[in-house]
Coordinates of C-alpha atoms in Angstrom, one line a residue:
M1 CA 1.6 -19.2 1.3
A2 CA 0.3 -19.5 -2.0
L3 CA 2.9 -20.9 -4.6
A4 CA 1.7 -19.7 -8.3
G5 CA 4.2 -20.2 -11.7
A6 CA 7.5 -21.2 -9.5
A7 CA 10.3 -22.6 -11.6
P8 CA 12.1 -25.8 -10.4
S9 CA 13.9 -25.8 -7.2
V10 CA 17.7 -25.5 -7.3
A11 CA 20.8 -26.0 -5.2
Q12 CA 21.6 -23.7 -2.9
T13 CA 25.0 -22.8 -1.0
A14 CA 24.7 -22.8 2.8
P15 CA 23.2 -20.1 3.6
A16 CA 24.9 -16.8 4.6
K17 CA 24.1 -14.7 7.9
T18 CA 24.0 -11.6 6.0
I19 CA 20.6 -10.5 4.0
G20 CA 20.4 -7.5 1.9
L21 CA 17.7 -5.1 1.2
A22 CA 17.7 -2.8 -2.0
F23 CA 15.3 0.0 -1.3
D24 CA 13.5 2.3 -3.5
V25 CA 13.5 5.8 -3.2
G26 CA 11.8 6.7 0.5
G27 CA 14.0 4.9 2.5
I28 CA 13.4 2.8 5.7
K29 CA 10.8 5.2 7.7
D30 CA 9.2 6.2 4.3
G31 CA 5.7 4.7 6.1
G32 CA 4.9 2.2 3.2
F33 CA 6.4 -0.7 1.9
N34 CA 10.2 0.0 2.4
Q35 CA 9.3 0.5 6.1
A36 CA 7.3 -2.9 5.9
A37 CA 10.4 -4.9 4.4
Y38 CA 12.6 -3.4 6.8
E39 CA 10.5 -4.7 9.7
G40 CA 9.8 -7.9 8.5
A41 CA 14.1 -8.1 7.3
Q42 CA 14.2 -7.3 11.3
R43 CA 11.8 -9.6 12.8
A44 CA 13.6 -12.6 10.9
A45 CA 17.1 -11.4 11.8
K46 CA 16.1 -11.3 15.8
E47 CA 14.8 -14.5 15.3
L48 CA 17.6 -16.2 13.2
G49 CA 20.6 -14.2 14.3
L50 CA 21.0 -12.8 10.7
T51 CA 22.7 -9.5 10.0
I52 CA 20.6 -6.8 7.4
R53 CA 22.9 -4.5 5.3
T54 CA 20.6 -1.9 3.3
S55 CA 21.3 0.3 0.1
Q56 CA 19.0 3.2 0.2
P57 CA 18.4 5.5 -3.0
K58 CA 18.7 8.9 -2.6
K59 CA 17.2 9.6 -6.1
A60 CA 15.3 7.6 -8.7
T61 CA 18.7 7.2 -10.9
E62 CA 20.2 5.5 -8.0
I63 CA 18.0 2.5 -7.5
G64 CA 19.3 -0.7 -8.0
Q65 CA 22.9 0.4 -7.7
G66 CA 23.3 -1.2 -4.5
V67 CA 22.2 -5.0 -5.4
S68 CA 25.8 -6.0 -6.7
P69 CA 27.5 -4.1 -3.7
L70 CA 25.3 -6.2 -1.3
I71 CA 26.1 -9.4 -3.1
R72 CA 29.5 -8.9 -3.1
G73 CA 29.5 -7.5 0.7
G74 CA 28.8 -10.9 1.5
A75 CA 24.7 -11.1 1.2
G76 CA 23.6 -14.7 0.5
L77 CA 19.8 -13.2 0.1
V78 CA 19.4 -10.0 -1.7
I79 CA 15.9 -8.6 -1.8
G80 CA 14.9 -5.7 -4.2
V81 CA 12.0 -3.9 -2.6
G82 CA 9.9 -2.1 -5.1
Y83 CA 9.6 -3.1 -8.7
A84 CA 12.3 -0.3 -10.0
N85 CA 14.8 -2.8 -8.1
N86 CA 13.9 -5.6 -10.9
D87 CA 16.6 -4.9 -13.4
A88 CA 19.4 -4.9 -11.3
I89 CA 18.2 -8.1 -9.4
T90 CA 17.4 -9.9 -12.7
R91 CA 20.8 -9.0 -14.0
T92 CA 22.8 -10.0 -11.0
A93 CA 21.0 -12.9 -10.6
S94 CA 22.4 -14.1 -13.7
E95 CA 26.2 -13.1 -12.5
F96 CA 25.5 -15.2 -9.3
M97 CA 24.1 -18.2 -9.7
D98 CA 25.0 -19.6 -6.2
S99 CA 23.5 -16.3 -4.8
R100 CA 19.5 -15.6 -3.8
F101 CA 17.6 -13.0 -4.6
A102 CA 13.6 -11.8 -4.7
V103 CA 11.7 -8.3 -5.7
V104 CA 9.0 -7.4 -3.8
D105 CA 6.0 -6.2 -6.5
D106 CA 7.9 -7.5 -9.7
L107 CA 8.8 -11.0 -10.8
P108 CA 12.4 -11.2 -11.9
K109 CA 14.0 -13.7 -14.1
G110 CA 16.3 -16.4 -13.1
K111 CA 15.6 -20.1 -11.0
N112 CA 17.5 -18.3 -8.4
A113 CA 15.4 -15.1 -8.4
V114 CA 11.6 -15.1 -6.7
G115 CA 9.0 -12.4 -7.0
L116 CA 7.3 -11.5 -3.9
R117 CA 3.7 -10.2 -5.4
F118 CA 0.5 -9.5 -4.2
R119 CA -3.0 -9.1 -5.0
E120 CA -3.3 -5.7 -4.1
Q121 CA -6.7 -5.4 -6.0
E122 CA -8.3 -7.5 -3.6
G123 CA -7.7 -5.3 -0.5
S124 CA -8.2 -2.4 -2.5
F125 CA -11.5 -3.6 -3.7
L126 CA -12.1 -3.4 -0.1
A127 CA -10.8 0.1 0.3
G128 CA -13.2 1.4 -2.8
F129 CA -16.1 -0.7 -0.9
L130 CA -16.0 1.6 2.1
A131 CA -15.2 4.5 0.3
G132 CA -18.2 4.4 -2.1
K133 CA -20.5 3.8 1.2
Q134 CA -18.9 6.6 3.2
S135 CA -18.7 8.9 0.7
S136 CA -20.6 12.1 0.9
T137 CA -20.3 13.4 -2.5
G138 CA -20.6 10.2 -4.2
I139 CA -17.1 11.3 -6.1
V140 CA -13.9 9.5 -4.7
G141 CA -10.3 9.9 -6.0
F142 CA -7.2 7.7 -6.4
V143 CA -3.7 8.8 -6.8
G144 CA -1.2 6.6 -8.1
G145 CA 2.3 7.2 -7.8
V146 CA 3.1 5.9 -11.5
D147 CA 1.2 4.2 -14.0
V148 CA 2.2 1.0 -14.3
P149 CA 0.9 -2.4 -13.8
V150 CA 1.1 -2.8 -9.8
I151 CA -0.6 0.6 -9.1
Q152 CA -2.8 -0.4 -11.7
K153 CA -3.9 -3.4 -9.9
F154 CA -4.8 -0.7 -6.9
R155 CA -6.6 1.5 -9.3
A156 CA -8.5 -1.4 -10.8
G157 CA -9.5 -3.2 -7.6
F158 CA -10.1 -0.2 -5.8
A159 CA -12.4 1.6 -8.6
A160 CA -14.8 -2.0 -8.9
G161 CA -14.9 -2.0 -5.5
V162 CA -16.4 1.8 -5.0
K163 CA -19.1 0.7 -8.0
F164 CA -20.1 -2.5 -6.3
A165 CA -20.9 0.0 -2.7
C166 CA -22.3 2.5 -5.1
P167 CA -23.0 2.2 -8.8
N168 CA -23.4 5.8 -9.6
C169 CA -20.8 7.0 -7.8
R170 CA -17.5 8.1 -10.0
V171 CA -14.0 7.8 -9.5
V172 CA -11.4 10.1 -10.8
T173 CA -8.0 9.0 -11.3
A174 CA -4.8 11.0 -11.4
F175 CA -0.9 9.9 -11.2
V176 CA 1.8 11.7 -9.9
A177 CA 4.8 11.8 -12.0
K178 CA 6.0 9.1 -15.3
T179 CA 9.3 7.9 -13.4
S180 CA 9.9 6.1 -9.9
A181 CA 9.9 10.0 -8.4
G182 CA 6.7 9.7 -8.0
F183 CA 6.5 7.6 -5.1
N184 CA 8.8 10.1 -3.6
D185 CA 6.9 14.0 -4.3
P186 CA 4.8 14.6 -1.5
K187 CA 4.4 18.4 -2.6
A188 CA 3.0 17.0 -6.2
A189 CA 0.5 15.1 -4.6
A190 CA -0.8 17.5 -2.8
V191 CA -1.9 19.9 -5.6
I192 CA -3.4 16.5 -7.0
A193 CA -5.6 16.2 -3.8
A194 CA -6.2 20.0 -4.0
S195 CA -7.4 19.6 -7.5
M196 CA -9.6 16.8 -6.9
T197 CA -11.3 18.3 -3.8
K198 CA -12.1 21.1 -6.5
Q199 CA -14.2 18.4 -8.6
G200 CA -16.3 17.0 -5.5
V201 CA -13.6 14.4 -4.2
D202 CA -14.4 13.4 -0.4
V203 CA -12.4 10.4 0.0
I204 CA -8.8 9.7 -1.7
F205 CA -7.1 6.8 -1.7
P206 CA -3.3 7.5 -2.6
A207 CA -1.1 4.2 -3.9
A208 CA 2.1 6.7 -4.4
G209 CA 4.4 5.7 -1.8
G210 CA 6.0 8.6 0.2
S211 CA 3.7 10.7 -2.0
G212 CA 1.3 9.4 0.0
Q213 CA 2.0 11.9 2.8
G214 CA 1.0 15.4 0.5
V215 CA -2.4 14.1 0.5
V216 CA -2.6 13.4 4.1
N217 CA -0.7 16.9 5.2
F218 CA -3.3 18.7 2.3
I219 CA -6.2 17.3 4.6
K220 CA -4.9 18.3 7.2
G221 CA -4.6 22.0 6.3
Q222 CA -8.2 21.6 4.6
P223 CA -9.8 18.8 6.6
C224 CA -13.1 19.5 5.3
I225 CA -15.3 20.5 1.8
R226 CA -18.0 23.0 1.8
A227 CA -21.2 23.2 -0.1
A228 CA -20.5 26.4 -1.7
N229 CA -17.5 25.1 -3.3
L230 CA -19.3 21.8 -4.6
P231 CA -18.7 21.8 -8.9
A232 CA -22.2 22.1 -10.7
G233 CA -24.2 19.3 -10.3
V234 CA -22.8 18.0 -7.3
T235 CA -24.1 17.7 -3.7
F236 CA -24.2 16.4 -0.3
K237 CA -25.9 12.9 -0.5
S238 CA -25.7 12.3 3.2
D239 CA -23.8 13.3 6.3
L240 CA -23.0 10.3 7.7
F241 CA -20.5 11.7 10.2
A242 CA -22.8 14.2 11.8
A243 CA -22.5 12.5 15.6
V244 CA -19.3 11.7 15.6
A245 CA -17.3 14.5 17.9
K246 CA -14.8 17.0 15.9
S247 CA -11.7 18.6 16.7
A248 CA -11.6 22.4 17.8
T249 CA -9.8 23.0 14.6
Y250 CA -12.5 21.4 12.7
K251 CA -15.1 23.4 14.2
K252 CA -13.2 26.6 13.4
L253 CA -12.5 25.5 10.0
C254 CA -15.6 24.0 8.8
T255 CA -19.2 25.2 9.2
T256 CA -22.4 23.1 8.9
D257 CA -22.3 23.0 5.4
S258 CA -19.2 21.0 4.8
R259 CA -18.4 17.3 4.8
P260 CA -15.2 15.8 6.1
L261 CA -12.4 15.0 3.7
F262 CA -10.5 11.5 4.3
F263 CA -7.6 9.6 2.8
I264 CA -7.0 5.9 2.7
G265 CA -3.7 4.8 3.9
V266 CA -1.6 2.2 1.8
D267 CA 0.8 -1.0 2.4
T268 CA 1.0 0.2 6.2
N269 CA -1.6 0.8 8.5
Q270 CA -1.9 4.5 8.1
N271 CA -4.7 5.5 10.1
A272 CA -2.8 7.1 13.0
L273 CA -2.0 9.8 10.6
G274 CA -5.5 11.1 10.2
D275 CA -5.9 11.6 13.9
F276 CA -4.5 15.4 13.4
D277 CA -5.1 16.8 17.2
K278 CA -4.3 13.1 18.9
K279 CA -7.4 12.8 20.4
V280 CA -8.9 9.2 19.5
N281 CA -12.5 10.0 20.6
T282 CA -12.7 12.7 17.8
L283 CA -13.2 12.8 13.7
N284 CA -10.1 10.8 12.3
H285 CA -9.5 11.5 8.7
G286 CA -8.1 8.3 7.9
L287 CA -10.9 6.4 6.5
T288 CA -9.2 2.9 6.7
S289 CA -5.6 1.4 5.1
M290 CA -5.0 -1.0 3.0
V291 CA -2.3 -2.7 4.3
K292 CA -0.5 -4.5 2.1
R293 CA 2.0 -7.2 4.2
V294 CA 5.4 -6.7 2.5
D295 CA 6.9 -7.5 6.1
N296 CA 5.2 -11.0 6.3
A297 CA 6.2 -11.5 2.4
V298 CA 10.0 -10.7 3.3
Y299 CA 9.6 -12.4 6.4
T300 CA 8.6 -15.4 4.9
I301 CA 11.4 -15.8 2.0
I302 CA 14.0 -14.8 4.5
K303 CA 13.1 -17.6 7.0
E304 CA 12.8 -20.4 4.2
Y305 CA 16.2 -19.1 2.9
A306 CA 18.1 -19.2 6.4
E307 CA 16.5 -22.6 7.1
D308 CA 18.0 -23.8 4.3
R309 CA 14.9 -25.1 2.6
P310 CA 14.7 -26.0 -0.9
W311 CA 14.8 -22.7 -3.3
R312 CA 12.0 -22.2 -5.6
G313 CA 12.1 -19.5 -8.4
G314 CA 9.1 -18.0 -9.8
D315 CA 5.8 -16.3 -8.3
R316 CA 5.0 -16.1 -4.8
S317 CA 1.5 -14.4 -4.4
F318 CA -0.2 -12.9 -1.2
G319 CA -3.9 -11.7 -1.1
L320 CA -7.2 -12.1 1.2
S321 CA -6.9 -15.8 1.5
N322 CA -3.4 -15.9 2.8
G323 CA -3.1 -13.0 4.9
G324 CA -1.2 -10.8 2.4
V325 CA -3.3 -7.8 2.2
S326 CA -6.6 -6.6 4.4
V327 CA -7.8 -3.2 5.2
A328 CA -7.5 -1.6 8.9
I329 CA -10.2 -0.9 11.5
D330 CA -8.7 0.1 14.7
S331 CA -9.6 2.5 17.7
H332 CA -8.6 5.5 14.9
N333 CA -11.5 4.9 12.5
R334 CA -13.8 2.7 14.4
A335 CA -16.4 5.6 14.7
L336 CA -16.1 5.9 10.9
I337 CA -17.6 2.4 10.0
P338 CA -20.6 1.3 12.2
A339 CA -20.9 -2.8 12.7
A340 CA -23.5 -3.1 9.9
L341 CA -21.0 -1.9 7.6
E342 CA -18.0 -3.8 9.1
T343 CA -20.3 -7.2 8.4
S344 CA -20.8 -6.2 4.8
L345 CA -17.4 -5.6 4.2
K346 CA -16.8 -9.3 5.9
K347 CA -19.3 -10.5 3.5
V348 CA -17.7 -9.0 0.6
E349 CA -14.3 -10.4 1.7
Q350 CA -16.1 -13.7 1.8
L351 CA -17.4 -13.7 -1.8
I352 CA -13.6 -12.5 -3.2
T353 CA -12.1 -15.2 -1.2
D354 CA -14.2 -17.8 -2.3
G355 CA -14.1 -16.5 -5.6
V356 CA -17.8 -15.2 -6.3
I357 CA -16.3 -11.8 -6.6
K358 CA -13.9 -11.5 -9.6
V359 CA -11.6 -8.7 -8.6
P360 CA -10.3 -6.8 -11.9
T361 CA -6.4 -6.3 -12.2
Q362 CA -6.5 -3.3 -14.6

């Protein structure tokens, strides 16, 4: 695991057997990084004999309120899942110097606090590369939950990957909201997806937590884009998926002058969400997923704490070189990504890890 900008190690009291997780909105089963963090914590708990306690805010204004109660309830390490927990983690860390703290997706202050951050731009570059290669219209979309630095890394990497694969392609960008509520508003995200398809977008990458389900829901109801509905000046440039078997619903709703719509999953492998008819041999509407291994990061920091290793505050960085991010290719989307394209994808990944391709962060 790479370590960047770490603060000096500090003494630690005997590790407590209780670990606290303070979630962002969306809950344990959000299909995103809340869920991934919980799975990593559960893996560590099972292996090390720990107890996991959680705080689950029901709305954005409640984020962070559970941090102090988790510490006072006996947790020796509290992990805030999501940047919105940073203020509460930083404040509580300064009050409980003998306890340990971490934030997923942001860098808290204090020698007893660590930031578990990811090079999302690297995985997003690969997702953008696939979108640029596989788009039928040359126009793809990015839906961010909120316009904040971590989401800008997703957007910047994605846009750069699209342009690397297809210099003439265009990326349409929109954000769900101006507050953390943007990560848990699937209805708003579905409206954005509808607007994007009217602009000719046929691949949408939502980096928006639970809101991303709205994009999936929209594509499930409208699985294709028709030539007659394309805006002026936009035409289909390819028909790459003509030979892929289609579902009965797709055949009913989509004529020969149509092309399929796709989403790109985020945080966890969400490819299966695009298998609308539950038949793996028919066309999947999840082109790929940009997997952020929050589970590995959370597991690692809990294990270090529980094994009483020297604690170092500061920034932990997870990317392509150390298994922190990846794009998912499995039985669901294999037909969408030919072997030659997968080979090219691996070459691009190597160029990134070798430092030949410098992926932007904003």
